Every structure is written in structure tokens, then in C-alpha cells.
Amino acid sequence: MPNSIGLPPDESIFLTIIRGLGRARMIRDVIKVLDLVTRYGTNPSLKIFNSILDVLVKEDIDLARKFYRKKMMGSGVQGDDYTYGILMKGLCLTNRIGEGFKLLQAIKSRGLKPNVVIYNTLLHALCNNGKVGRARSLMNEIKEPNDVTFNVLICGYCKEDNFVQALVLLEKSFSLGFVPDIVTVTKVVEILCDVGRVTEAVEILERVESKGGVVDVVAHNTLIKGFCKLGKVKVGHGLLKEMERKGCLPNVDTYNALISGFCESGMLESALDMFNDMKTDGINCNFVTFDTLIRGWFSRGRIEDGFKILELMEETRGGCGGNISPYNSVLYGLYRKNMFNEALEFLMKMENLFPRAVDRSMRILGFCEEGAIQEAKRVYDQMNSEGGVPSALVYDCLIHGFCQEGCVREALELMNEMVFVGYFPVASTFNALISGFCRRGKDGSALKLLEEMVGRGCEPDTGSYSPLIDALCRKRSFQKAASLLLQMVEKGITPDYLIWNSLFHCLSQQTIWLEGKNMFRVHNLVEEIVGI
């Protein structure tokens, strides 16, 4: 080389070139830097080799391994912890976990002690692939685990919903003086809240804070959601005040969680107070805020107030942003109030906003009215496959249609789907299925459905009992029919002509059959029923 250039470039210059070529993704040129170093009469340092290896690993693990074997080992360069850490990272990023274990063994066979970073990289890969148990066994090899070790494994167990093992490791990390990062702690809090163990979640956050850890707004929000899920929304509201006292400012998700909790508990005025507090605190509400309020008001039968909130959403946010959820909540509220004509009118008004959804819905309703239930189901399936969200009207119409065709199993599956998406059926929808079961001679299934209906807080009516009593009377099960009659009268439901007709027809048959045996018992039972 010419002497006029002065001193040869130092190591930092070559490292800068390697990083620059790496960012430009000029991978083959990165390897040529070794030749450039030797041209200046110096041998590449281990730091230069590692820097090149790090670039190669991010692009092509096979090329990186080839470089390690031929260039590094071929030059007699002994790798260090950083070298093996780079290779382990490359293998784990490409899910070559088996080869990662071979590398770990190779490190040990050279008389070296793998550092905790190498172990943590392999642990992370194992957990990402659902092999948390194997990761836990590997952890036992680590002489000095660090906080990252515990973070990786705790998160792995949380991903598997194994909160017991997650808590065991959390306790062990505390005992060793480690405080897991807030992301890991939040996952533990979330899994505990999901199973209703919110008090334990509170204790964990308190311990984290006592050990100098910082609990952020996301962790607090998770805890608030946990209390709201248990119906303890007032306790969740108290946590909001505690957050503010500690200097952790709530965000829109905090308020949305509490608004949702108040709505679910039927405390609509408190939900509205939270909404007003948001504006006072300078927090801009988002679509979720309005969506939650609208659903809360309409599902609780507050139709007029619900429409006011819908109008406010359209004014302040310039519409719904293409989200049909608030409008489906309106339809659900009208359906819950048995305002089917009004619901149909509102559905038609939605056409300009959601032409495809309205078109699909109207076709389903039309096919059901014509008795073409299979065609209606085909459009429903198409709607679902396109990502559409059927309204409560669609579910109700399909359930009635299938029941009329005698397809009770299909109707029951649709009711289950209806409940899954958050629409709880009204009495008329239950009644269609009860009648369908009775027509198929499955009065036992009809009776179970009636019990579930009552258990879920849906008030039955005459149409709920009438088909069941008639079916039991046809089977001459007078005692069961009479028991249902007593039950409905106790609920203040007046039996109709069909119920009385079925009972007396059954009773006349029972009297003939029982003549000379239990005549007086039947007579007394009739007096008891009529006398109520």
C-alpha cells in the first residue's frame, strides 16, 4: 500500500464499514472486509469476525455458519461467548432448536461455560414453540439465571394458561432478588384475573412496587378489568383513584374498562358519569367508548337514551368509521323490547352506511318469510365467510325458520352462536325452539331449555309453557303438566285456552283410567290448580 495515506485504518473504521454494508444488505461485500483488513497488513480481530457474523446471521444462518467454520475456525480464531451467542440467536430465529442444543453441547465440549444469554436465547425459542416444560428443565442447568431467564419462562407458562407454574417461578424470582419486568408481571396479573383470582393479582402488583418496580397504566387497567369481570366495578373505580394518587395517569382504556363494567352491572348512570369525567380530564373518547355505551343502553332497554348517544357519536366522530357494531346494538335493543317492526325500519335506514350487510340481512329475512330456510342459511354462511356480523334479527329469523321446518338441531346451534356473539335470546326465540322440540317428541329437551331460559334471567310467557304442557298431556303425563301449570301461575302467567283444554282432555282420560283407584287424588289436584 502507498505510504502517502499515513497510518492504516484502525479497527473502528472497519467495524463502521461492516455495519454500513449490513444496513445496505450488501451481504457478500461484508465478508470481503476481511480481505480489506489483511491488505493493510493486519490480522482481523475477533471483534471484526463477530461483527461480520452478526450481519450474516440476520440474513442467512447457513451462510453465517459457513463463515464461522471456514473463515473463523479456518483462521484459527477461537470464538468467545459473543460468537456463540450470535450463532445461537441465528439458529433460534430460524427455529432450528435441535441444532441449538447441538451448539450448546459443542460449547461445553470445548471446555467453555455457556453464559446466561446463550441459555436465555434457547429458552425463548423453546417457549415460543410451546415447549415450556423442556425450557424449565434446561433452566436447571443455568448456574446463575438472571431476570430475563425468569421473564422468558413466566411468559411461557402464561401463554399456556399455566398460572400455577407462573406463580411458582415468580415467587422464585422474588426470592433471588429479581423483579420481573412490567410486561411479564402484567401477563401474570391478566391470567389471574381471567380465573377470578383478582386479590392475588393485587398482591403481586403491591409486591412489585415494594421491591422498586414500576407498575404502569396497562397493569392497572388489567386489574380494573379483572374486578369489573367479577362484577366489582366499584372496586375497579377505587383503583382509578389510587392510580391518580400514585401519579399513574389513566388513559382512554382505563375509562373504557370502567364504562363497560358499569354497563354490564346495569349501572348506566355511573357509566355516563365516567364518560363525562373523561371529557373533564381531557381524555378523548374513542369508538370503543361509544360502542360500549350504546350497547349498554340498548341492551338494558333504554332505547331513547341509546339513540341520543348514537347521535352524539355520529356528531363528534363524524360517523362510525365503518364499524357496524353500534348499529347492531340498536337492532339488538329493539329486538329485546320485541319492537320488531321498528328494528326492521332501522335496518333499512342502515343501507346507506352498510349496503352489503343490509342486503345480506334482507335476503335472509326474505328467504325465511318464503320458507326457503336452506337458501337463507346459505346467505348467512356467505355473510360470515365475508367477515360480516349478523344482527340479532337475522339470528331470530333463522331460528324460527329452522324450527318451523323441524330442523331443531340447526336452530339450537344458531342459538348457541347467537349467545356466543353477545345476543341473548328473548322469550319468543326460546319459545320457537321449545315448540320445535315438543313437535319432535323431545319434551325432555324442551323442559331443559325452559329451565335454562329461566336460569339465565329470561322471563317465560304463556308461549313458553303452552307447547310443553300440551306435549306432556298428549303423553298422559298429567302430574308433570300440572306441575308446570303451578309453576307458571306462581310466576303470574295466566294460562290460555289451549293449556286448559290440553289439561282437561288429559284429565278426563286419567279419570277414566284411575276410576276406583285414585279418583279423589285427581279431583283434589284439579281443585288445587283451579283454586289458585
PDB file of N, CA and C in Angstrom, residues 185-216:
ATOM      1  N   VAL A 185     -45.042  -9.176  34.446  1.00  0.00           N
ATOM      2  CA  VAL A 185     -45.943  -9.083  35.603  1.00  0.00           C
ATOM      3  C   VAL A 185     -47.386  -8.894  35.142  1.00  0.00           C
ATOM      4  N   THR A 186     -47.579  -8.076  34.125  1.00  0.00           N
ATOM      5  CA  THR A 186     -48.936  -7.822  33.613  1.00  0.00           C
ATOM      6  C   THR A 186     -49.563  -9.098  33.066  1.00  0.00           C
ATOM      7  N   LYS A 187     -48.754  -9.933  32.431  1.00  0.00           N
ATOM      8  CA  LYS A 187     -49.287 -11.203  31.914  1.00  0.00           C
ATOM      9  C   LYS A 187     -49.744 -12.114  33.056  1.00  0.00           C
ATOM     10  N   VAL A 188     -48.984 -12.106  34.143  1.00  0.00           N
ATOM     11  CA  VAL A 188     -49.391 -12.897  35.314  1.00  0.00           C
ATOM     12  C   VAL A 188     -50.682 -12.338  35.893  1.00  0.00           C
ATOM     13  N   VAL A 189     -50.757 -11.024  35.996  1.00  0.00           N
ATOM     14  CA  VAL A 189     -51.969 -10.372  36.514  1.00  0.00           C
ATOM     15  C   VAL A 189     -53.173 -10.712  35.635  1.00  0.00           C
ATOM     16  N   GLU A 190     -52.959 -10.685  34.336  1.00  0.00           N
ATOM     17  CA  GLU A 190     -54.055 -10.956  33.400  1.00  0.00           C
ATOM     18  C   GLU A 190     -54.581 -12.380  33.542  1.00  0.00           C
ATOM     19  N   ILE A 191     -53.664 -13.339  33.637  1.00  0.00           N
ATOM     20  CA  ILE A 191     -54.095 -14.735  33.735  1.00  0.00           C
ATOM     21  C   ILE A 191     -54.797 -14.999  35.068  1.00  0.00           C
ATOM     22  N   LEU A 192     -54.353 -14.327  36.137  1.00  0.00           N
ATOM     23  CA  LEU A 192     -55.033 -14.466  37.427  1.00  0.00           C
ATOM     24  C   LEU A 192     -56.431 -13.848  37.383  1.00  0.00           C
ATOM     25  N   CYS A 193     -56.538 -12.707  36.739  1.00  0.00           N
ATOM     26  CA  CYS A 193     -57.852 -12.055  36.624  1.00  0.00           C
ATOM     27  C   CYS A 193     -58.810 -12.895  35.785  1.00  0.00           C
ATOM     28  N   ASP A 194     -58.277 -13.560  34.788  1.00  0.00           N
ATOM     29  CA  ASP A 194     -59.124 -14.397  33.922  1.00  0.00           C
ATOM     30  C   ASP A 194     -59.767 -15.546  34.698  1.00  0.00           C
ATOM     31  N   VAL A 195     -59.066 -16.024  35.723  1.00  0.00           N
ATOM     32  CA  VAL A 195     -59.619 -17.138  36.514  1.00  0.00           C
ATOM     33  C   VAL A 195     -60.251 -16.646  37.816  1.00  0.00           C
ATOM     34  N   GLY A 196     -60.434 -15.331  37.924  1.00  0.00           N
ATOM     35  CA  GLY A 196     -61.141 -14.779  39.067  1.00  0.00           C
ATOM     36  C   GLY A 196     -60.313 -14.575  40.321  1.00  0.00           C
ATOM     37  N   ARG A 197     -58.992 -14.751  40.224  1.00  0.00           N
ATOM     38  CA  ARG A 197     -58.136 -14.604  41.415  1.00  0.00           C
ATOM     39  C   ARG A 197     -57.527 -13.198  41.440  1.00  0.00           C
ATOM     40  N   VAL A 198     -58.423 -12.216  41.494  1.00  0.00           N
ATOM     41  CA  VAL A 198     -58.008 -10.820  41.372  1.00  0.00           C
ATOM     42  C   VAL A 198     -57.256 -10.351  42.610  1.00  0.00           C
ATOM     43  N   THR A 199     -57.655 -10.847  43.765  1.00  0.00           N
ATOM     44  CA  THR A 199     -56.980 -10.441  45.010  1.00  0.00           C
ATOM     45  C   THR A 199     -55.499 -10.790  44.962  1.00  0.00           C
ATOM     46  N   GLU A 200     -55.167 -11.970  44.445  1.00  0.00           N
ATOM     47  CA  GLU A 200     -53.762 -12.363  44.308  1.00  0.00           C
ATOM     48  C   GLU A 200     -53.032 -11.454  43.332  1.00  0.00           C
ATOM     49  N   ALA A 201     -53.748 -11.042  42.280  1.00  0.00           N
ATOM     50  CA  ALA A 201     -53.148 -10.132  41.304  1.00  0.00           C
ATOM     51  C   ALA A 201     -52.795  -8.797  41.955  1.00  0.00           C
ATOM     52  N   VAL A 202     -53.682  -8.324  42.843  1.00  0.00           N
ATOM     53  CA  VAL A 202     -53.413  -7.074  43.581  1.00  0.00           C
ATOM     54  C   VAL A 202     -52.155  -7.223  44.427  1.00  0.00           C
ATOM     55  N   GLU A 203     -52.039  -8.343  45.106  1.00  0.00           N
ATOM     56  CA  GLU A 203     -50.879  -8.581  45.975  1.00  0.00           C
ATOM     57  C   GLU A 203     -49.585  -8.607  45.174  1.00  0.00           C
ATOM     58  N   ILE A 204     -49.629  -9.177  43.983  1.00  0.00           N
ATOM     59  CA  ILE A 204     -48.421  -9.247  43.153  1.00  0.00           C
ATOM     60  C   ILE A 204     -47.960  -7.842  42.756  1.00  0.00           C
ATOM     61  N   LEU A 205     -48.909  -6.998  42.331  1.00  0.00           N
ATOM     62  CA  LEU A 205     -48.535  -5.636  41.945  1.00  0.00           C
ATOM     63  C   LEU A 205     -48.000  -4.859  43.146  1.00  0.00           C
ATOM     64  N   GLU A 206     -48.565  -5.095  44.308  1.00  0.00           N
ATOM     65  CA  GLU A 206     -48.075  -4.416  45.525  1.00  0.00           C
ATOM     66  C   GLU A 206     -46.650  -4.857  45.840  1.00  0.00           C
ATOM     67  N   ARG A 207     -46.361  -6.142  45.653  1.00  0.00           N
ATOM     68  CA  ARG A 207     -45.007  -6.644  45.923  1.00  0.00           C
ATOM     69  C   ARG A 207     -44.011  -6.074  44.921  1.00  0.00           C
ATOM     70  N   VAL A 208     -44.431  -5.968  43.667  1.00  0.00           N
ATOM     71  CA  VAL A 208     -43.550  -5.391  42.644  1.00  0.00           C
ATOM     72  C   VAL A 208     -43.193  -3.957  43.016  1.00  0.00           C
ATOM     73  N   GLU A 209     -44.183  -3.192  43.439  1.00  0.00           N
ATOM     74  CA  GLU A 209     -43.937  -1.803  43.820  1.00  0.00           C
ATOM     75  C   GLU A 209     -43.060  -1.724  45.071  1.00  0.00           C
ATOM     76  N   SER A 210     -43.277  -2.616  46.018  1.00  0.00           N
ATOM     77  CA  SER A 210     -42.485  -2.599  47.244  1.00  0.00           C
ATOM     78  C   SER A 210     -41.020  -2.932  46.990  1.00  0.00           C
ATOM     79  N   LYS A 211     -40.758  -3.650  45.884  1.00  0.00           N
ATOM     80  CA  LYS A 211     -39.381  -4.018  45.544  1.00  0.00           C
ATOM     81  C   LYS A 211     -38.754  -3.037  44.551  1.00  0.00           C
ATOM     82  N   GLY A 212     -39.433  -1.900  44.356  1.00  0.00           N
ATOM     83  CA  GLY A 212     -38.866  -0.863  43.496  1.00  0.00           C
ATOM     84  C   GLY A 212     -39.306  -0.919  42.057  1.00  0.00           C
ATOM     85  N   GLY A 213     -40.149  -1.881  41.708  1.00  0.00           N
ATOM     86  CA  GLY A 213     -40.655  -1.968  40.346  1.00  0.00           C
ATOM     87  C   GLY A 213     -41.703  -0.900  40.087  1.00  0.00           C
ATOM     88  N   VAL A 214     -41.852  -0.526  38.819  1.00  0.00           N
ATOM     89  CA  VAL A 214     -42.839   0.477  38.434  1.00  0.00           C
ATOM     90  C   VAL A 214     -44.032  -0.219  37.788  1.00  0.00           C
ATOM     91  N   VAL A 215     -45.219   0.049  38.316  1.00  0.00           N
ATOM     92  CA  VAL A 215     -46.451  -0.522  37.762  1.00  0.00           C
ATOM     93  C   VAL A 215     -47.094   0.519  36.855  1.00  0.00           C
ATOM     94  N   ASP A 216     -47.196   0.204  35.575  1.00  0.00           N
ATOM     95  CA  ASP A 216     -47.688   1.187  34.617  1.00  0.00           C
ATOM     96  C   ASP A 216     -49.209   1.131  34.462  1.00  0.00           C
TER      97      ASP A 216
END
